Amino acid sequence: MPEGHTLFALARDLHEAFAGTRPTVTSPQGRFADGAAQVSGRELLAATSRGKHLFLEFSQERWVHVHLGLIGTFTLDAGPWTAEAPVVGQVRMRLAHGEHVADLRGPTQCAVVTPDEVAAVLSRLGPDPLRPDADPERAWHRLHRSGRTVAELLMDQAVVAGVGNVYRCEVLFRHRLSPFTPGRELRAASWRLLWEDLVRLMPLGVATGRIVTTEEQVRQVEAALGRGEPPRLAERTSAVYRRQGQPCPRCGSRVRSQVVAGRTLYWCGRCQRRR
Ligand SMILES: [Zn+2]
């Protein structure tokens, strides 16, 4: 499933391509035909993301709310584009204007919604580490009184928006935290460090299109971006994700795996014992 950094980059790219234009909106597949007719030809004011949710704001208070789910994709192609461009696959929504065409396929959500409905979605989401106005105290409020484990809580979009399975595994590894620590046993200082790390790591995902979490790679990417150069990434940019049975890069113990909150958790049983 795409994590928050993917949606953030997608919103940025859609905004650059379409904001201030009046795109033609269609539903080649037909399932979004009514919604497309409601927004087609209106000015697209902004494309934004919150966590794994994408919002397209059109004039006169019409919004399109998109969630890609597990298999959805939203591809943006630079032109030249013409109305006769072929449709490939099941395109739920197509945005087209000038040189740009963007095709949405396989989302779990694609609907025209009101401002109140947008507000309702946002109110159900925790803070998004990619947003400068995000308040980590809102997440702490939910975390510190919960008996659920931190591995479950990090996957709960009502706690933190945008973190998915890879960032969950990796950030817990980076802080040597046991994934099975109950939220109520997590110290406020530990939460602050986890949050600050997500705020540091997720923009690197936006910048590179990859989840970069090994400290060596993190430093290299930060240095390259600081110099205004494209970062060169190693093949391996994460430490424990999908490494079950392999040696832990920190202590050499075997990386373990177990399904937690519906997704496979990867962690080191030896060096992630902190609570
Ligand atoms: Zn280890």
Short mmCIF file of C-alpha atoms and ligand atoms in Angstrom, two decimals:
data_model
loop_
_atom_site.label_atom_id
_atom_site.label_comp_id
_atom_site.label_asym_id
_atom_site.label_seq_id
_atom_site.Cartn_x
_atom_site.Cartn_y
_atom_site.Cartn_z
CA MET A 1 0.00 0.00 0.00
CA PRO A 2 1.33 3.47 -0.82
CA GLU A 3 2.43 5.29 2.33
CA GLY A 4 2.02 8.99 3.06
CA HIS A 5 5.14 10.10 1.20
CA THR A 6 3.75 8.67 -2.06
CA LEU A 7 0.47 10.57 -1.68
CA PHE A 8 2.31 13.75 -0.74
CA ALA A 9 4.44 13.58 -3.90
CA LEU A 10 1.39 12.73 -5.99
CA ALA A 11 -0.57 15.72 -4.62
CA ARG A 12 2.41 17.98 -5.30
CA ASP A 13 2.70 16.74 -8.90
CA LEU A 14 -1.04 16.99 -9.57
CA HIS A 15 -1.05 20.48 -8.08
CA GLU A 16 1.81 21.56 -10.34
CA ALA A 17 0.11 20.10 -13.40
CA PHE A 18 -3.48 21.20 -12.84
CA ALA A 19 -3.85 23.94 -10.21
CA GLY A 20 -5.33 27.05 -11.78
CA THR A 21 -6.60 25.13 -14.81
CA ARG A 22 -10.04 23.84 -15.70
CA PRO A 23 -9.34 20.20 -16.49
CA THR A 24 -11.72 17.97 -18.34
CA VAL A 25 -12.71 15.24 -15.90
CA THR A 26 -14.07 11.97 -17.22
CA SER A 27 -14.59 8.40 -16.13
CA PRO A 28 -13.61 6.20 -19.07
CA GLN A 29 -14.58 3.13 -17.06
CA GLY A 30 -17.93 4.73 -16.15
CA ARG A 31 -18.04 4.13 -12.40
CA PHE A 32 -17.28 7.78 -11.62
CA ALA A 33 -19.28 9.28 -14.51
CA ASP A 34 -21.71 11.25 -12.31
CA GLY A 35 -18.92 12.63 -10.12
CA ALA A 36 -16.77 13.53 -13.11
CA ALA A 37 -19.66 15.49 -14.64
CA GLN A 38 -19.97 17.52 -11.43
CA VAL A 39 -16.39 18.79 -11.49
CA SER A 40 -15.38 18.71 -15.15
CA GLY A 41 -14.54 22.15 -16.46
CA ARG A 42 -14.38 23.73 -12.99
CA GLU A 43 -11.18 25.36 -11.84
CA LEU A 44 -8.95 23.01 -9.84
CA LEU A 45 -7.80 25.14 -6.92
CA ALA A 46 -5.51 22.70 -5.10
CA ALA A 47 -4.40 19.10 -4.78
CA THR A 48 -3.43 18.14 -1.24
CA SER A 49 -2.83 15.01 0.79
CA ARG A 50 -3.35 14.07 4.41
CA GLY A 51 -1.86 10.75 5.32
CA LYS A 52 -3.00 8.30 2.65
CA HIS A 53 -5.93 10.47 1.51
CA LEU A 54 -5.85 12.74 -1.53
CA PHE A 55 -8.12 15.73 -2.04
CA LEU A 56 -8.71 17.67 -5.23
CA GLU A 57 -10.37 20.99 -4.48
CA PHE A 58 -12.42 22.47 -7.31
CA SER A 59 -14.14 25.85 -7.43
CA GLN A 60 -17.56 26.30 -5.83
CA GLU A 61 -16.75 23.98 -2.95
CA ARG A 62 -16.60 20.72 -4.83
CA TRP A 63 -13.93 18.27 -3.69
CA VAL A 64 -12.87 14.92 -5.02
CA HIS A 65 -11.74 12.56 -2.27
CA VAL A 66 -9.43 9.72 -3.35
CA HIS A 67 -7.97 6.80 -1.42
CA LEU A 68 -5.78 4.44 -3.42
CA GLY A 69 -6.16 1.49 -1.04
CA LEU A 70 -3.88 -1.46 -1.64
CA ILE A 71 -3.70 -1.55 -5.42
CA GLY A 72 -4.82 1.86 -6.65
CA THR A 73 -2.58 3.97 -8.88
CA PHE A 74 -2.76 7.55 -10.07
CA THR A 75 -0.37 8.18 -12.93
CA LEU A 76 0.47 11.57 -14.32
CA ASP A 77 1.90 11.81 -17.81
CA ALA A 78 3.30 14.90 -19.43
CA GLY A 79 1.88 15.48 -22.89
CA PRO A 80 1.56 15.98 -25.70
CA TRP A 81 -1.90 14.74 -25.04
CA THR A 82 -4.98 14.77 -27.22
CA ALA A 83 -8.56 13.79 -26.54
CA GLU A 84 -7.96 10.74 -28.68
CA ALA A 85 -5.27 9.39 -26.36
CA PRO A 86 -6.03 5.74 -25.72
CA VAL A 87 -7.33 4.62 -22.37
CA VAL A 88 -5.32 1.78 -20.88
CA GLY A 89 -7.02 -0.45 -18.33
CA GLN A 90 -9.88 0.47 -16.02
CA VAL A 91 -9.56 4.22 -15.59
CA ARG A 92 -11.97 5.40 -12.89
CA MET A 93 -11.12 9.08 -13.31
CA ARG A 94 -9.15 10.95 -15.92
CA LEU A 95 -8.04 14.56 -15.51
CA ALA A 96 -6.83 16.21 -18.68
CA HIS A 97 -5.74 19.70 -19.48
CA GLY A 98 -3.25 21.09 -21.94
CA GLU A 99 -0.22 18.86 -21.88
CA HIS A 100 -1.18 16.80 -18.86
CA VAL A 101 -3.32 13.76 -18.36
CA ALA A 102 -3.69 11.90 -15.06
CA ASP A 103 -5.38 8.50 -14.81
CA LEU A 104 -6.71 7.01 -11.60
CA ARG A 105 -7.10 3.23 -11.53
CA GLY A 106 -8.31 0.83 -8.85
CA PRO A 107 -8.92 3.21 -5.93
CA THR A 108 -10.98 2.16 -2.91
CA GLN A 109 -12.44 5.67 -2.79
CA CYS A 110 -13.14 8.22 -5.52
CA ALA A 111 -16.07 10.49 -4.81
CA VAL A 112 -17.24 14.08 -5.02
CA VAL A 113 -17.67 15.31 -1.45
CA THR A 114 -18.76 18.47 0.36
CA PRO A 115 -16.51 20.61 2.57
CA ASP A 116 -18.24 19.08 5.62
CA GLU A 117 -17.39 15.61 4.40
CA VAL A 118 -13.76 16.64 3.87
CA ALA A 119 -13.70 18.01 7.41
CA ALA A 120 -15.15 14.74 8.71
CA VAL A 121 -12.40 12.71 7.00
CA LEU A 122 -9.70 15.02 8.33
CA SER A 123 -11.08 14.89 11.86
CA ARG A 124 -10.73 11.10 11.85
CA LEU A 125 -7.05 11.27 10.90
CA GLY A 126 -4.11 11.72 13.22
CA PRO A 127 -1.33 14.21 12.51
CA ASP A 128 0.66 13.72 9.29
CA PRO A 129 4.43 14.02 9.85
CA LEU A 130 4.79 15.57 6.38
CA ARG A 131 2.68 18.57 7.28
CA PRO A 132 4.40 21.47 9.00
CA ASP A 133 1.26 22.24 11.01
CA ALA A 134 0.94 18.67 12.35
CA ASP A 135 0.60 18.41 16.11
CA PRO A 136 2.28 15.29 17.57
CA GLU A 137 0.44 15.88 20.86
CA ARG A 138 -2.76 14.76 19.15
CA ALA A 139 -1.15 11.41 18.48
CA TRP A 140 0.29 11.22 21.98
CA HIS A 141 -3.17 11.84 23.39
CA ARG A 142 -4.35 8.61 21.76
CA LEU A 143 -1.15 6.62 22.25
CA HIS A 144 -0.41 7.08 25.89
CA ARG A 145 -3.67 5.73 27.22
CA SER A 146 -3.93 2.75 24.88
CA GLY A 147 -3.32 -0.87 25.81
CA ARG A 148 -2.61 -1.68 22.16
CA THR A 149 0.99 -2.19 21.12
CA VAL A 150 2.97 0.57 19.48
CA ALA A 151 3.23 -1.65 16.36
CA GLU A 152 -0.58 -1.60 16.10
CA LEU A 153 -0.93 2.05 17.02
CA LEU A 154 1.53 3.25 14.38
CA MET A 155 -0.61 1.57 11.71
CA ASP A 156 -3.78 3.26 12.97
CA GLN A 157 -4.41 6.27 10.74
CA ALA A 158 -6.38 7.89 13.55
CA VAL A 159 -3.15 7.97 15.57
CA VAL A 160 -0.62 8.98 12.88
CA ALA A 161 -1.69 9.64 9.30
CA GLY A 162 0.50 8.40 6.48
CA VAL A 163 2.68 5.87 8.28
CA GLY A 164 2.38 2.42 6.72
CA ASN A 165 4.05 -0.88 7.31
CA VAL A 166 7.56 -0.01 6.11
CA TYR A 167 7.92 3.18 8.13
CA ARG A 168 6.39 1.41 11.13
CA CYS A 169 8.95 -1.39 11.10
CA GLU A 170 11.89 0.83 10.34
CA VAL A 171 11.26 3.61 12.80
CA LEU A 172 10.80 1.13 15.65
CA PHE A 173 14.07 -0.52 14.65
CA ARG A 174 15.91 2.79 14.52
CA HIS A 175 14.89 3.52 18.10
CA ARG A 176 15.47 -0.03 19.39
CA LEU A 177 11.90 -0.07 20.59
CA SER A 178 10.09 -3.31 21.15
CA PRO A 179 7.11 -3.31 18.75
CA PHE A 180 5.09 -4.97 21.51
CA THR A 181 5.36 -2.07 23.93
CA PRO A 182 1.83 -1.05 24.94
CA GLY A 183 1.08 2.58 24.14
CA ARG A 184 0.50 3.33 27.80
CA GLU A 185 4.03 2.17 28.67
CA LEU A 186 5.65 4.36 26.02
CA ARG A 187 7.38 7.36 27.52
CA ALA A 188 6.57 10.83 26.23
CA ALA A 189 10.24 11.37 25.39
CA SER A 190 10.28 8.16 23.30
CA TRP A 191 7.22 9.27 21.39
CA ARG A 192 8.80 12.66 20.71
CA LEU A 193 11.89 10.95 19.28
CA LEU A 194 9.78 8.63 17.10
CA TRP A 195 7.77 11.56 15.80
CA GLU A 196 10.82 13.70 15.09
CA ASP A 197 12.36 10.80 13.22
CA LEU A 198 9.26 10.40 11.04
CA VAL A 199 9.38 14.14 10.36
CA ARG A 200 13.00 13.67 9.29
CA LEU A 201 12.55 10.47 7.27
CA MET A 202 9.30 10.93 5.37
CA PRO A 203 10.42 13.99 3.34
CA LEU A 204 13.34 11.86 2.10
CA GLY A 205 10.70 9.45 0.79
CA VAL A 206 8.98 12.33 -0.99
CA ALA A 207 12.28 13.52 -2.48
CA THR A 208 13.54 10.13 -3.64
CA GLY A 209 10.37 8.08 -4.17
CA ARG A 210 11.93 5.41 -1.93
CA ILE A 211 11.65 4.72 1.76
CA VAL A 212 15.11 5.52 3.09
CA THR A 213 15.73 4.55 6.69
CA THR A 214 19.26 3.20 7.17
CA GLU A 215 21.28 5.89 8.89
CA GLU A 216 24.09 5.80 6.37
CA GLN A 217 21.68 6.27 3.47
CA VAL A 218 19.68 8.89 5.34
CA ARG A 219 22.83 10.96 5.83
CA GLN A 220 23.87 10.56 2.20
CA VAL A 221 20.46 11.62 0.89
CA GLU A 222 20.30 14.60 3.24
CA ALA A 223 23.78 15.69 2.16
CA ALA A 224 22.97 15.35 -1.55
CA LEU A 225 19.70 17.25 -1.18
CA GLY A 226 21.53 19.90 0.83
CA ARG A 227 23.93 20.34 -2.11
CA GLY A 228 21.03 20.40 -4.56
CA GLU A 229 22.19 17.16 -6.17
CA PRO A 230 20.11 14.10 -7.00
CA PRO A 231 20.73 11.49 -4.29
CA ARG A 232 22.31 8.19 -5.31
CA LEU A 233 20.62 5.37 -3.52
CA ALA A 234 22.02 2.00 -2.59
CA GLU A 235 20.01 -1.10 -3.42
CA ARG A 236 19.22 -1.46 0.25
CA THR A 237 17.70 1.60 1.88
CA SER A 238 15.87 -0.04 4.79
CA ALA A 239 17.11 -2.21 7.64
CA VAL A 240 14.59 -4.88 8.64
CA TYR A 241 11.59 -4.63 6.33
CA ARG A 242 11.15 -7.95 4.46
CA ARG A 243 14.42 -9.25 5.94
CA GLN A 244 13.02 -12.08 8.02
CA GLY A 245 15.62 -14.75 8.72
CA GLN A 246 18.48 -12.47 7.69
CA PRO A 247 20.99 -11.07 10.17
CA CYS A 248 20.07 -7.82 11.87
CA PRO A 249 22.39 -5.10 10.47
CA ARG A 250 23.02 -3.84 14.02
CA CYS A 251 23.54 -6.95 16.12
CA GLY A 252 23.59 -9.91 13.72
CA SER A 253 20.67 -11.66 15.37
CA ARG A 254 17.96 -13.07 13.11
CA VAL A 255 15.28 -10.62 11.90
CA ARG A 256 11.84 -11.92 12.87
CA SER A 257 8.41 -11.48 11.33
CA GLN A 258 4.85 -11.75 12.57
CA VAL A 259 1.50 -10.37 11.39
CA VAL A 260 0.44 -7.40 13.51
CA ALA A 261 -2.52 -5.16 12.59
CA GLY A 262 -3.04 -7.06 9.36
CA ARG A 263 0.45 -6.58 7.97
CA THR A 264 3.73 -8.41 8.50
CA LEU A 265 5.87 -6.78 11.14
CA TYR A 266 9.65 -7.19 10.88
CA TRP A 267 11.87 -6.60 13.90
CA CYS A 268 15.00 -7.73 15.69
CA GLY A 269 14.17 -9.66 18.85
CA ARG A 270 17.57 -8.98 20.36
CA CYS A 271 18.21 -5.27 19.92
CA GLN A 272 14.62 -4.04 19.95
CA ARG A 273 13.86 -4.63 23.60
CA ARG A 274 13.45 -1.06 24.80
CA ARG A 275 10.05 -0.02 26.03
ZN ZN B 1 19.48 -6.50 16.20
#
